[in-house]
């Protein structure tokens, strides 16, 4: 626990050290892990290619750092607590010892099926402990996993199988989600009409009928039967691929982001322990799906590397009712709770009544990730869930960054609603203007870049290194470009303003979508909003707002006028939306993010080419929005 930050001055001290001597800093953190062979050099890098290597020539297996390392000290501690979709079904708990056994057995199964180091394996599974077992077993044999969210369509799945040339698919018969039973294997079958893999392994979860192709498809429970519980972890290089994960597709075609073993391991554990201030014995719960980076880094790898107890939830926030999250918190005495603004806003719309019956006194820390969290949602979360005593960590990061880069340290960094606050040690942020000039000092606003490597950063986009270079390293010389706009305020605190592509320029005033949405959401009847720019003859760009609201007895005209007044008061008349469209839903990715590019097309009136919409959750909303265009 020597790497733990305990005070604000301790944070500043560590941060200084990490910038002054990054290699010494990360070598010290990395020393607490188990390496089969130590590195020759901590870091080798250039952002031109890009070519980044951490812990050069070190050998290790990441699962030894999760399993063997904890076996004799905390073997009986729960590693994974699993809460099923249906609260009347019994949950499960896997201790570190049991997890070790399961992973060893499944590693043997994979190897018997001919899967070797470097082979790609698709995991298309519900939120059950076996999804984590599958990931870890791949890592243990040196295979590269690519988890695909089990709600994606067969063609999205086929695209990903094809893109990474997967050898096997690990899946389930079906999936329970809320009141629905979803056919999972059937989707895999459909995908495998277009592309082929050698092996499919099917975990029996719902016991629904599925078709099994002989010679290709096997039942998980049959394969693990009688298999050895001993398995020697395969030695991997620090820079061997750990996984490929496709981004959410908010801004375009999903990118196959590649992460490697050593750096990812060091950074996810370090950031997990510090940001959430996890203490042994705590129960930590992140509500994400393992299909997203948040699930990779902060349900599976980070917590398990830290020897934490991580809760895995199969269901949805509103089943059987909108109090489910809080009932789970009470039941398992959750200490750290980490979710997304989209979930907070959805629950906020149900009021505080669903929270009231539950005892949330176990909670110590609340977290947010995925999108900018608006002040209203932040305050609601803070007051009603955290009872004004739990710090909120607003964590900014990306699939590409592998781990949280900007966030308060829980209970240590003073927070400010809607601010991700300060960078973690090792993260050298840089704000640049459109020409790439660094904007120094406080009270500046521009594009967020990072000028020095960190251990869990993206190494390449799978099969297309040029795309990685073009997307992240070519916009500004010698910098990783995040694609996000940011403001550094007078205290040096960072606030994410949304995607740079979404920044609106009204009569020469640049405005982040997040800022305008934040103001709109302050109106008491607004549930959620999304703002985009559209061409405007006089102002250059006008502001178009899509708003979900509770109409109460208002007319649309009254309400839109009130919203405009609210924005005028909070930001100023310049930010007043020119058009407001009341909608029943917003186009979101399956990870819950608003796809503003679609809304921009609607606002511009160019709806014939909406681009890649394969990751869209509910295509019907798009039609409604097109029809209601202002
Ligand atoms: P794609 O790259 O395919 O368009 P995506 O960017 O949505 O998809 P992710 O890697 O899942 O894919 O999301 C990262 C982005 O989410 C960030 O770049 C940022 O815009 C947003 N984001 C994440 N966390 C926060 C946060 N705490 N505050 C503000 N924005 C956030
Ligand atoms: Mg992105």
Tab-separated table of N, CA and C in Angstrom, residues 241-394:
chain	number	residue	atom	x	y	z
A	241	UNK	N	0.216	-8.216	-26.763
A	241	UNK	CA	-1.165	-7.717	-26.688
A	241	UNK	C	-1.928	-8.424	-25.583
A	242	UNK	N	-2.663	-7.643	-24.786
A	242	UNK	CA	-3.545	-8.237	-23.786
A	242	UNK	C	-4.955	-8.338	-24.363
A	243	UNK	N	-5.413	-7.230	-24.942
A	243	UNK	CA	-6.742	-7.278	-25.558
A	243	UNK	C	-6.912	-6.221	-26.628
A	244	UNK	N	-7.958	-6.467	-27.424
A	244	UNK	CA	-8.411	-5.490	-28.408
A	244	UNK	C	-9.809	-5.106	-27.947
A	245	UNK	N	-10.106	-3.838	-27.926
A	245	UNK	CA	-11.466	-3.442	-27.574
A	245	UNK	C	-11.918	-2.355	-28.535
A	246	UNK	N	-13.081	-2.558	-29.099
A	246	UNK	CA	-13.602	-1.583	-30.051
A	246	UNK	C	-14.253	-0.433	-29.287
A	247	UNK	N	-14.000	0.802	-29.716
A	247	UNK	CA	-14.557	1.983	-29.027
A	247	UNK	C	-16.072	2.054	-29.248
A	248	UNK	N	-16.715	2.974	-28.542
A	248	UNK	CA	-18.180	3.048	-28.552
A	248	UNK	C	-18.792	3.472	-29.874
A	249	UNK	N	-18.008	4.106	-30.726
A	249	UNK	CA	-18.556	4.546	-31.999
A	249	UNK	C	-19.379	5.819	-31.905
A	250	UNK	N	-19.140	6.636	-30.877
A	250	UNK	CA	-19.883	7.898	-30.754
A	250	UNK	C	-19.536	8.838	-31.900
A	251	UNK	N	-18.288	8.804	-32.325
A	251	UNK	CA	-17.858	9.773	-33.323
A	251	UNK	C	-17.649	9.167	-34.711
A	252	UNK	N	-17.823	7.892	-34.879
A	252	UNK	CA	-17.634	7.295	-36.196
A	252	UNK	C	-17.444	5.800	-36.076
A	253	UNK	N	-16.860	5.202	-37.112
A	253	UNK	CA	-16.674	3.751	-37.106
A	253	UNK	C	-15.802	3.343	-35.907
A	254	UNK	N	-16.228	2.325	-35.141
A	254	UNK	CA	-15.449	1.912	-33.970
A	254	UNK	C	-14.006	1.541	-34.319
A	255	UNK	N	-13.092	1.884	-33.412
A	255	UNK	CA	-11.677	1.601	-33.623
A	255	UNK	C	-11.249	0.445	-32.728
A	256	UNK	N	-10.459	-0.476	-33.248
A	256	UNK	CA	-9.995	-1.630	-32.468
A	256	UNK	C	-8.771	-1.265	-31.650
A	257	UNK	N	-9.007	-0.752	-30.468
A	257	UNK	CA	-7.917	-0.245	-29.631
A	257	UNK	C	-7.137	-1.413	-29.002
A	258	UNK	N	-5.815	-1.352	-29.132
A	258	UNK	CA	-4.964	-2.423	-28.607
A	258	UNK	C	-4.272	-1.995	-27.314
A	259	UNK	N	-4.399	-2.822	-26.289
A	259	UNK	CA	-3.670	-2.608	-25.040
A	259	UNK	C	-2.729	-3.780	-24.791
A	260	UNK	N	-1.595	-3.478	-24.166
A	260	UNK	CA	-0.594	-4.514	-23.922
A	260	UNK	C	-0.481	-4.799	-22.419
A	261	UNK	N	0.205	-5.891	-22.120
A	261	UNK	CA	0.113	-6.478	-20.786
A	261	UNK	C	0.704	-5.630	-19.642
A	262	UNK	N	1.980	-5.303	-19.734
A	262	UNK	CA	2.685	-4.753	-18.570
A	262	UNK	C	2.168	-3.401	-18.113
A	263	UNK	N	2.141	-2.458	-19.021
A	263	UNK	CA	1.738	-1.104	-18.663
A	263	UNK	C	0.291	-1.035	-18.207
A	264	UNK	N	-0.548	-1.778	-18.881
A	264	UNK	CA	-1.973	-1.795	-18.523
A	264	UNK	C	-2.140	-2.314	-17.102
A	265	UNK	N	-1.399	-3.354	-16.790
A	265	UNK	CA	-1.488	-3.943	-15.447
A	265	UNK	C	-1.097	-2.907	-14.387
A	266	UNK	N	0.033	-2.274	-14.598
A	266	UNK	CA	0.546	-1.338	-13.589
A	266	UNK	C	-0.411	-0.161	-13.413
A	267	UNK	N	-0.885	0.365	-14.517
A	267	UNK	CA	-1.697	1.582	-14.412
A	267	UNK	C	-3.107	1.324	-13.876
A	268	UNK	N	-3.728	0.209	-14.269
A	268	UNK	CA	-5.112	-0.005	-13.813
A	268	UNK	C	-5.150	-0.246	-12.309
A	269	UNK	N	-4.200	-0.978	-11.786
A	269	UNK	CA	-4.197	-1.225	-10.336
A	269	UNK	C	-3.914	0.082	-9.589
A	270	UNK	N	-2.903	0.794	-10.061
A	270	UNK	CA	-2.513	2.038	-9.385
A	270	UNK	C	-3.668	3.045	-9.364
A	271	UNK	N	-4.306	3.224	-10.517
A	271	UNK	CA	-5.379	4.214	-10.595
A	271	UNK	C	-6.605	3.746	-9.810
A	272	UNK	N	-6.892	2.456	-9.841
A	272	UNK	CA	-8.039	1.939	-9.076
A	272	UNK	C	-7.871	2.235	-7.586
A	273	UNK	N	-6.723	1.845	-7.045
A	273	UNK	CA	-6.517	2.006	-5.599
A	273	UNK	C	-6.561	3.462	-5.177
A	274	UNK	N	-5.981	4.306	-6.014
A	274	UNK	CA	-5.903	5.709	-5.610
A	274	UNK	C	-7.197	6.472	-5.817
A	275	UNK	N	-7.765	6.361	-6.994
A	275	UNK	CA	-8.983	7.140	-7.270
A	275	UNK	C	-10.095	6.770	-6.295
A	276	UNK	N	-10.314	5.475	-6.102
A	276	UNK	CA	-11.446	5.046	-5.265
A	276	UNK	C	-11.066	4.890	-3.801
A	277	UNK	N	-9.780	5.042	-3.502
A	277	UNK	CA	-9.306	4.876	-2.124
A	277	UNK	C	-9.850	3.575	-1.547
A	278	UNK	N	-9.663	2.533	-2.326
A	278	UNK	CA	-10.133	1.215	-1.903
A	278	UNK	C	-9.308	0.724	-0.716
A	279	UNK	N	-10.000	0.254	0.332
A	279	UNK	CA	-9.262	-0.367	1.442
A	279	UNK	C	-9.685	-1.821	1.554
A	280	UNK	N	-8.746	-2.705	1.897
A	280	UNK	CA	-9.051	-4.136	1.936
A	280	UNK	C	-10.305	-4.418	2.757
A	281	UNK	N	-11.146	-5.260	2.202
A	281	UNK	CA	-12.396	-5.599	2.876
A	281	UNK	C	-13.582	-4.834	2.305
A	282	UNK	N	-13.320	-3.733	1.616
A	282	UNK	CA	-14.406	-2.970	0.992
A	282	UNK	C	-15.064	-3.783	-0.123
A	283	UNK	N	-16.328	-3.482	-0.370
A	283	UNK	CA	-17.017	-4.051	-1.533
A	283	UNK	C	-17.185	-2.918	-2.546
A	284	UNK	N	-16.644	-3.152	-3.713
A	284	UNK	CA	-16.616	-2.134	-4.759
A	284	UNK	C	-17.551	-2.572	-5.880
A	285	UNK	N	-18.320	-1.621	-6.392
A	285	UNK	CA	-19.253	-1.978	-7.473
A	285	UNK	C	-19.200	-0.961	-8.603
A	286	UNK	N	-18.859	-1.452	-9.777
A	286	UNK	CA	-18.923	-0.650	-10.999
A	286	UNK	C	-20.029	-1.253	-11.840
A	287	UNK	N	-20.984	-0.414	-12.253
A	287	UNK	CA	-22.179	-0.928	-12.939
A	287	UNK	C	-22.002	-1.102	-14.450
A	288	UNK	N	-20.815	-0.833	-14.952
A	288	UNK	CA	-20.601	-0.937	-16.406
A	288	UNK	C	-20.730	-2.390	-16.861
A	289	UNK	N	-20.687	-2.581	-18.155
A	289	UNK	CA	-20.664	-3.925	-18.728
A	289	UNK	C	-19.219	-4.269	-19.064
A	290	UNK	N	-18.853	-5.538	-18.992
A	290	UNK	CA	-17.477	-5.895	-19.342
A	290	UNK	C	-17.188	-5.641	-20.820
A	291	UNK	N	-18.216	-5.374	-21.592
A	291	UNK	CA	-18.027	-5.046	-23.001
A	291	UNK	C	-17.443	-3.662	-23.238
A	292	UNK	N	-17.340	-2.847	-22.193
A	292	UNK	CA	-16.736	-1.519	-22.344
A	292	UNK	C	-15.406	-1.472	-21.609
A	293	UNK	N	-14.619	-0.468	-21.917
A	293	UNK	CA	-13.308	-0.355	-21.263
A	293	UNK	C	-13.478	-0.228	-19.747
A	294	UNK	N	-14.539	0.443	-19.311
A	294	UNK	CA	-14.739	0.597	-17.868
A	294	UNK	C	-14.864	-0.774	-17.209
A	295	UNK	N	-15.564	-1.679	-17.875
A	295	UNK	CA	-15.687	-3.030	-17.349
A	295	UNK	C	-14.351	-3.765	-17.328
A	296	UNK	N	-13.539	-3.556	-18.360
A	296	UNK	CA	-12.221	-4.200	-18.396
A	296	UNK	C	-11.344	-3.705	-17.238
A	297	UNK	N	-11.211	-2.370	-17.176
A	297	UNK	CA	-10.217	-1.814	-16.262
A	297	UNK	C	-10.705	-1.725	-14.828
A	298	UNK	N	-12.030	-1.498	-14.665
A	298	UNK	CA	-12.498	-1.251	-13.294
A	298	UNK	C	-13.621	-2.173	-12.820
A	299	UNK	N	-13.861	-3.300	-13.534
A	299	UNK	CA	-14.614	-4.391	-12.905
A	299	UNK	C	-13.638	-5.551	-12.758
A	300	UNK	N	-12.878	-5.799	-13.829
A	300	UNK	CA	-12.028	-6.984	-13.830
A	300	UNK	C	-10.579	-6.666	-13.413
A	301	UNK	N	-9.813	-6.062	-14.303
A	301	UNK	CA	-8.371	-6.013	-14.056
A	301	UNK	C	-7.937	-5.168	-12.850
A	302	UNK	N	-8.326	-3.904	-12.816
A	302	UNK	CA	-7.859	-3.036	-11.725
A	302	UNK	C	-8.199	-3.595	-10.346
A	303	UNK	N	-9.489	-3.837	-10.084
A	303	UNK	CA	-9.865	-4.348	-8.767
A	303	UNK	C	-9.221	-5.696	-8.433
A	304	UNK	N	-9.187	-6.613	-9.390
A	304	UNK	CA	-8.643	-7.935	-9.076
A	304	UNK	C	-7.131	-7.871	-8.868
A	305	UNK	N	-6.457	-7.009	-9.603
A	305	UNK	CA	-5.018	-6.842	-9.367
A	305	UNK	C	-4.775	-6.294	-7.967
A	306	UNK	N	-5.736	-5.496	-7.489
A	306	UNK	CA	-5.588	-4.884	-6.169
A	306	UNK	C	-6.086	-5.799	-5.049
A	307	UNK	N	-6.538	-6.995	-5.397
A	307	UNK	CA	-7.052	-7.910	-4.365
A	307	UNK	C	-8.380	-7.455	-3.793
A	308	UNK	N	-9.107	-6.678	-4.563
A	308	UNK	CA	-10.376	-6.125	-4.089
A	308	UNK	C	-11.521	-7.112	-4.298
A	309	UNK	N	-12.655	-6.796	-3.687
A	309	UNK	CA	-13.884	-7.533	-3.939
A	309	UNK	C	-14.709	-6.717	-4.912
A	310	UNK	N	-14.920	-7.266	-6.099
A	310	UNK	CA	-15.611	-6.521	-7.144
A	310	UNK	C	-16.980	-7.153	-7.391
A	311	UNK	N	-17.986	-6.309	-7.404
A	311	UNK	CA	-19.345	-6.805	-7.605
A	311	UNK	C	-19.688	-6.738	-9.086
A	312	UNK	N	-20.289	-7.805	-9.561
A	312	UNK	CA	-20.682	-7.874	-10.966
A	312	UNK	C	-22.191	-8.010	-11.010
A	313	UNK	N	-22.834	-7.141	-11.749
A	313	UNK	CA	-24.295	-7.123	-11.780
A	313	UNK	C	-24.788	-7.484	-13.173
A	314	UNK	N	-25.667	-8.472	-13.213
A	314	UNK	CA	-26.137	-8.957	-14.508
A	314	UNK	C	-27.240	-8.096	-15.101
A	315	UNK	N	-27.986	-7.383	-14.241
A	315	UNK	CA	-29.238	-6.783	-14.695
A	315	UNK	C	-29.162	-5.340	-15.147
A	316	UNK	N	-30.280	-4.670	-15.032
A	316	UNK	CA	-30.412	-3.267	-15.452
A	316	UNK	C	-30.919	-2.439	-14.265
A	317	UNK	N	-30.707	-1.111	-14.289
A	317	UNK	CA	-31.043	-0.284	-13.119
A	317	UNK	C	-32.529	-0.236	-12.781
A	318	UNK	N	-33.381	-0.561	-13.732
A	318	UNK	CA	-34.815	-0.367	-13.507
A	318	UNK	C	-35.605	-1.669	-13.392
A	319	UNK	N	-34.911	-2.778	-13.150
A	319	UNK	CA	-35.630	-4.049	-12.995
A	319	UNK	C	-35.297	-4.694	-11.659
A	320	UNK	N	-36.268	-5.172	-10.890
A	320	UNK	CA	-37.711	-5.085	-11.163
A	320	UNK	C	-38.278	-3.678	-11.008
A	321	UNK	N	-37.523	-2.759	-10.405
A	321	UNK	CA	-38.009	-1.379	-10.320
A	321	UNK	C	-36.812	-0.430	-10.214
A	322	UNK	N	-37.106	0.848	-10.184
A	322	UNK	CA	-36.035	1.855	-10.218
A	322	UNK	C	-35.235	1.931	-8.915
A	323	UNK	N	-35.527	1.041	-7.969
A	323	UNK	CA	-34.748	1.015	-6.730
A	323	UNK	C	-33.685	-0.078	-6.737
A	324	UNK	N	-33.525	-0.756	-7.881
A	324	UNK	CA	-32.645	-1.937	-7.885
A	324	UNK	C	-31.206	-1.633	-7.477
A	325	UNK	N	-30.629	-0.566	-8.029
A	325	UNK	CA	-29.242	-0.245	-7.668
A	325	UNK	C	-29.118	-0.134	-6.149
A	326	UNK	N	-30.100	0.556	-5.559
A	326	UNK	CA	-29.985	0.859	-4.120
A	326	UNK	C	-30.234	-0.382	-3.287
A	327	UNK	N	-31.068	-1.279	-3.812
A	327	UNK	CA	-31.283	-2.522	-3.075
A	327	UNK	C	-30.011	-3.377	-3.115
A	328	UNK	N	-29.298	-3.320	-4.231
A	328	UNK	CA	-28.039	-4.077	-4.325
A	328	UNK	C	-26.980	-3.455	-3.399
A	329	UNK	N	-26.950	-2.143	-3.346
A	329	UNK	CA	-26.001	-1.463	-2.450
A	329	UNK	C	-26.264	-1.897	-1.003
A	330	UNK	N	-27.538	-1.903	-0.631
A	330	UNK	CA	-27.881	-2.304	0.744
A	330	UNK	C	-27.531	-3.775	0.995
A	331	UNK	N	-27.949	-4.621	0.055
A	331	UNK	CA	-27.746	-6.066	0.229
A	331	UNK	C	-26.271	-6.439	0.410
A	332	UNK	N	-25.403	-5.852	-0.413
A	332	UNK	CA	-23.990	-6.240	-0.365
A	332	UNK	C	-23.123	-5.231	0.379
A	333	UNK	N	-23.754	-4.247	0.988
A	333	UNK	CA	-23.019	-3.215	1.736
A	333	UNK	C	-21.883	-2.638	0.895
A	334	UNK	N	-22.273	-2.137	-0.254
A	334	UNK	CA	-21.305	-1.606	-1.207
A	334	UNK	C	-20.654	-0.338	-0.653
A	335	UNK	N	-19.338	-0.249	-0.785
A	335	UNK	CA	-18.606	0.902	-0.267
A	335	UNK	C	-18.243	1.923	-1.343
A	336	UNK	N	-17.898	1.421	-2.537
A	336	UNK	CA	-17.601	2.338	-3.640
A	336	UNK	C	-18.557	1.990	-4.774
A	337	UNK	N	-19.213	2.991	-5.301
A	337	UNK	CA	-20.211	2.766	-6.344
A	337	UNK	C	-19.864	3.646	-7.539
A	338	UNK	N	-19.765	3.024	-8.714
A	338	UNK	CA	-19.231	3.721	-9.897
A	338	UNK	C	-20.204	3.510	-11.052
A	339	UNK	N	-20.785	4.580	-11.567
A	339	UNK	CA	-21.756	4.422	-12.645
A	339	UNK	C	-21.610	5.558	-13.666
A	340	UNK	N	-22.559	5.653	-14.601
A	340	UNK	CA	-22.458	6.630	-15.687
A	340	UNK	C	-23.542	7.701	-15.548
A	341	UNK	N	-23.277	8.915	-16.025
A	341	UNK	CA	-24.277	9.982	-15.957
A	341	UNK	C	-25.609	9.586	-16.584
A	342	UNK	N	-25.563	8.798	-17.645
A	342	UNK	CA	-26.797	8.407	-18.304
A	342	UNK	C	-27.696	7.622	-17.334
A	343	UNK	N	-27.098	6.770	-16.518
A	343	UNK	CA	-27.870	6.013	-15.525
A	343	UNK	C	-28.370	6.948	-14.423
A	344	UNK	N	-27.531	7.873	-14.006
A	344	UNK	CA	-27.937	8.805	-12.944
A	344	UNK	C	-29.134	9.629	-13.407
A	345	UNK	N	-29.056	10.152	-14.634
A	345	UNK	CA	-30.160	10.980	-15.137
A	345	UNK	C	-31.440	10.159	-15.293
A	346	UNK	N	-31.285	8.920	-15.739
A	346	UNK	CA	-32.470	8.074	-15.905
A	346	UNK	C	-33.123	7.822	-14.544
A	347	UNK	N	-32.312	7.588	-13.518
A	347	UNK	CA	-32.877	7.308	-12.193
A	347	UNK	C	-33.427	8.575	-11.550
A	348	UNK	N	-32.780	9.676	-11.842
A	348	UNK	CA	-33.235	10.971	-11.330
A	348	UNK	C	-34.666	11.250	-11.790
A	349	UNK	N	-34.965	10.805	-13.008
A	349	UNK	CA	-36.307	11.029	-13.551
A	349	UNK	C	-37.379	10.282	-12.748
A	350	UNK	N	-36.975	9.248	-11.993
A	350	UNK	CA	-37.932	8.521	-11.149
A	350	UNK	C	-38.098	9.165	-9.772
A	351	UNK	N	-37.386	10.239	-9.530
A	351	UNK	CA	-37.494	10.905	-8.236
A	351	UNK	C	-36.725	10.180	-7.150
A	352	UNK	N	-36.889	10.632	-5.914
A	352	UNK	CA	-36.097	10.051	-4.822
A	352	UNK	C	-36.827	8.907	-4.113
A	353	UNK	N	-38.084	8.738	-4.438
A	353	UNK	CA	-38.863	7.701	-3.763
A	353	UNK	C	-38.240	6.299	-3.831
A	354	UNK	N	-37.731	5.887	-5.015
A	354	UNK	CA	-37.153	4.541	-5.074
A	354	UNK	C	-35.896	4.375	-4.201
A	355	UNK	N	-35.291	5.486	-3.778
A	355	UNK	CA	-34.079	5.374	-2.958
A	355	UNK	C	-34.437	5.199	-1.489
A	356	UNK	N	-35.537	5.863	-1.099
A	356	UNK	CA	-35.845	5.997	0.325
A	356	UNK	C	-35.877	4.709	1.159
A	357	UNK	N	-36.411	3.607	0.630
A	357	UNK	CA	-36.483	2.418	1.491
A	357	UNK	C	-35.127	1.811	1.865
A	358	UNK	N	-34.060	2.223	1.188
A	358	UNK	CA	-32.807	1.486	1.348
A	358	UNK	C	-31.783	2.188	2.244
A	359	UNK	N	-31.027	1.347	2.913
A	359	UNK	CA	-29.955	1.838	3.774
A	359	UNK	C	-28.677	1.942	2.933
A	360	UNK	N	-28.278	3.158	2.655
A	360	UNK	CA	-27.092	3.355	1.815
A	360	UNK	C	-25.890	3.803	2.658
A	361	UNK	N	-25.940	3.511	3.954
A	361	UNK	CA	-24.891	4.050	4.825
A	361	UNK	C	-23.523	3.409	4.599
A	362	UNK	N	-23.488	2.274	3.885
A	362	UNK	CA	-22.180	1.667	3.608
A	362	UNK	C	-21.375	2.484	2.598
A	363	UNK	N	-22.049	3.283	1.782
A	363	UNK	CA	-21.355	3.996	0.705
A	363	UNK	C	-20.325	4.987	1.233
A	364	UNK	N	-19.133	4.949	0.630
A	364	UNK	CA	-18.083	5.895	1.003
A	364	UNK	C	-17.696	6.798	-0.165
A	365	UNK	N	-17.749	6.221	-1.366
A	365	UNK	CA	-17.297	6.958	-2.553
A	365	UNK	C	-18.261	6.707	-3.703
A	366	UNK	N	-18.568	7.749	-4.467
A	366	UNK	CA	-19.380	7.605	-5.671
A	366	UNK	C	-18.529	7.993	-6.874
A	367	UNK	N	-18.758	7.309	-7.994
A	367	UNK	CA	-17.981	7.635	-9.186
A	367	UNK	C	-18.870	7.852	-10.389
A	368	UNK	N	-18.337	8.559	-11.377
A	368	UNK	CA	-19.047	8.820	-12.617
A	368	UNK	C	-18.070	8.684	-13.779
A	369	UNK	N	-18.542	8.131	-14.888
A	369	UNK	CA	-17.684	7.961	-16.059
A	369	UNK	C	-18.503	7.870	-17.337
A	370	UNK	N	-17.914	8.318	-18.434
A	370	UNK	CA	-18.510	8.062	-19.743
A	370	UNK	C	-18.879	9.313	-20.497
A	371	UNK	N	-19.348	10.298	-19.750
A	371	UNK	CA	-19.775	11.545	-20.367
A	371	UNK	C	-19.567	12.634	-19.339
A	372	UNK	N	-19.599	13.877	-19.785
A	372	UNK	CA	-19.570	14.934	-18.780
A	372	UNK	C	-20.805	14.792	-17.893
A	373	UNK	N	-20.642	14.926	-16.599
A	373	UNK	CA	-21.812	14.872	-15.721
A	373	UNK	C	-22.248	16.315	-15.469
A	374	UNK	N	-23.518	16.591	-15.756
A	374	UNK	CA	-23.997	17.963	-15.576
A	374	UNK	C	-24.212	18.233	-14.092
A	375	UNK	N	-24.191	19.517	-13.734
A	375	UNK	CA	-24.270	19.902	-12.327
A	375	UNK	C	-25.496	19.376	-11.616
A	376	UNK	N	-26.632	19.399	-12.335
A	376	UNK	CA	-27.876	18.962	-11.721
A	376	UNK	C	-27.809	17.495	-11.323
A	377	UNK	N	-27.313	16.682	-12.244
A	377	UNK	CA	-27.195	15.255	-11.956
A	377	UNK	C	-26.161	15.033	-10.847
A	378	UNK	N	-25.077	15.801	-10.907
A	378	UNK	CA	-24.026	15.710	-9.885
A	378	UNK	C	-24.631	16.000	-8.518
A	379	UNK	N	-25.400	17.072	-8.416
A	379	UNK	CA	-25.989	17.459	-7.131
A	379	UNK	C	-26.996	16.433	-6.629
A	380	UNK	N	-27.754	15.893	-7.557
A	380	UNK	CA	-28.740	14.875	-7.172
A	380	UNK	C	-28.035	13.634	-6.616
A	381	UNK	N	-27.015	13.197	-7.329
A	381	UNK	CA	-26.206	12.027	-6.948
A	381	UNK	C	-25.592	12.273	-5.560
A	382	UNK	N	-25.043	13.455	-5.412
A	382	UNK	CA	-24.361	13.811	-4.172
A	382	UNK	C	-25.331	13.858	-2.993
A	383	UNK	N	-26.486	14.494	-3.211
A	383	UNK	CA	-27.435	14.705	-2.123
A	383	UNK	C	-28.215	13.437	-1.793
A	384	UNK	N	-28.773	12.807	-2.817
A	384	UNK	CA	-29.725	11.729	-2.538
A	384	UNK	C	-29.095	10.347	-2.452
A	385	UNK	N	-28.031	10.122	-3.201
A	385	UNK	CA	-27.382	8.815	-3.111
A	385	UNK	C	-26.275	8.881	-2.055
A	386	UNK	N	-25.448	9.916	-2.158
A	386	UNK	CA	-24.314	10.036	-1.233
A	386	UNK	C	-24.659	10.725	0.071
A	387	UNK	N	-25.903	11.152	0.218
A	387	UNK	CA	-26.378	11.839	1.429
A	387	UNK	C	-25.417	12.956	1.864
A	388	UNK	N	-24.872	13.610	0.877
A	388	UNK	CA	-23.962	14.749	1.069
A	388	UNK	C	-22.703	14.411	1.874
A	389	UNK	N	-22.390	13.109	1.992
A	389	UNK	CA	-21.165	12.796	2.735
A	389	UNK	C	-20.159	11.989	1.915
A	390	UNK	N	-20.549	11.566	0.694
A	390	UNK	CA	-19.622	10.778	-0.118
A	390	UNK	C	-19.005	11.643	-1.208
A	391	UNK	N	-17.677	11.666	-1.294
A	391	UNK	CA	-17.074	12.395	-2.408
A	391	UNK	C	-17.453	11.744	-3.741
A	392	UNK	N	-17.603	12.566	-4.771
A	392	UNK	CA	-17.857	12.038	-6.109
A	392	UNK	C	-16.575	12.135	-6.919
A	393	UNK	N	-16.158	11.020	-7.501
A	393	UNK	CA	-15.032	11.083	-8.423
A	393	UNK	C	-15.569	11.080	-9.848
A	394	UNK	N	-15.412	12.224	-10.510
A	394	UNK	CA	-15.820	12.365	-11.907
A	394	UNK	C	-14.584	11.998	-12.713
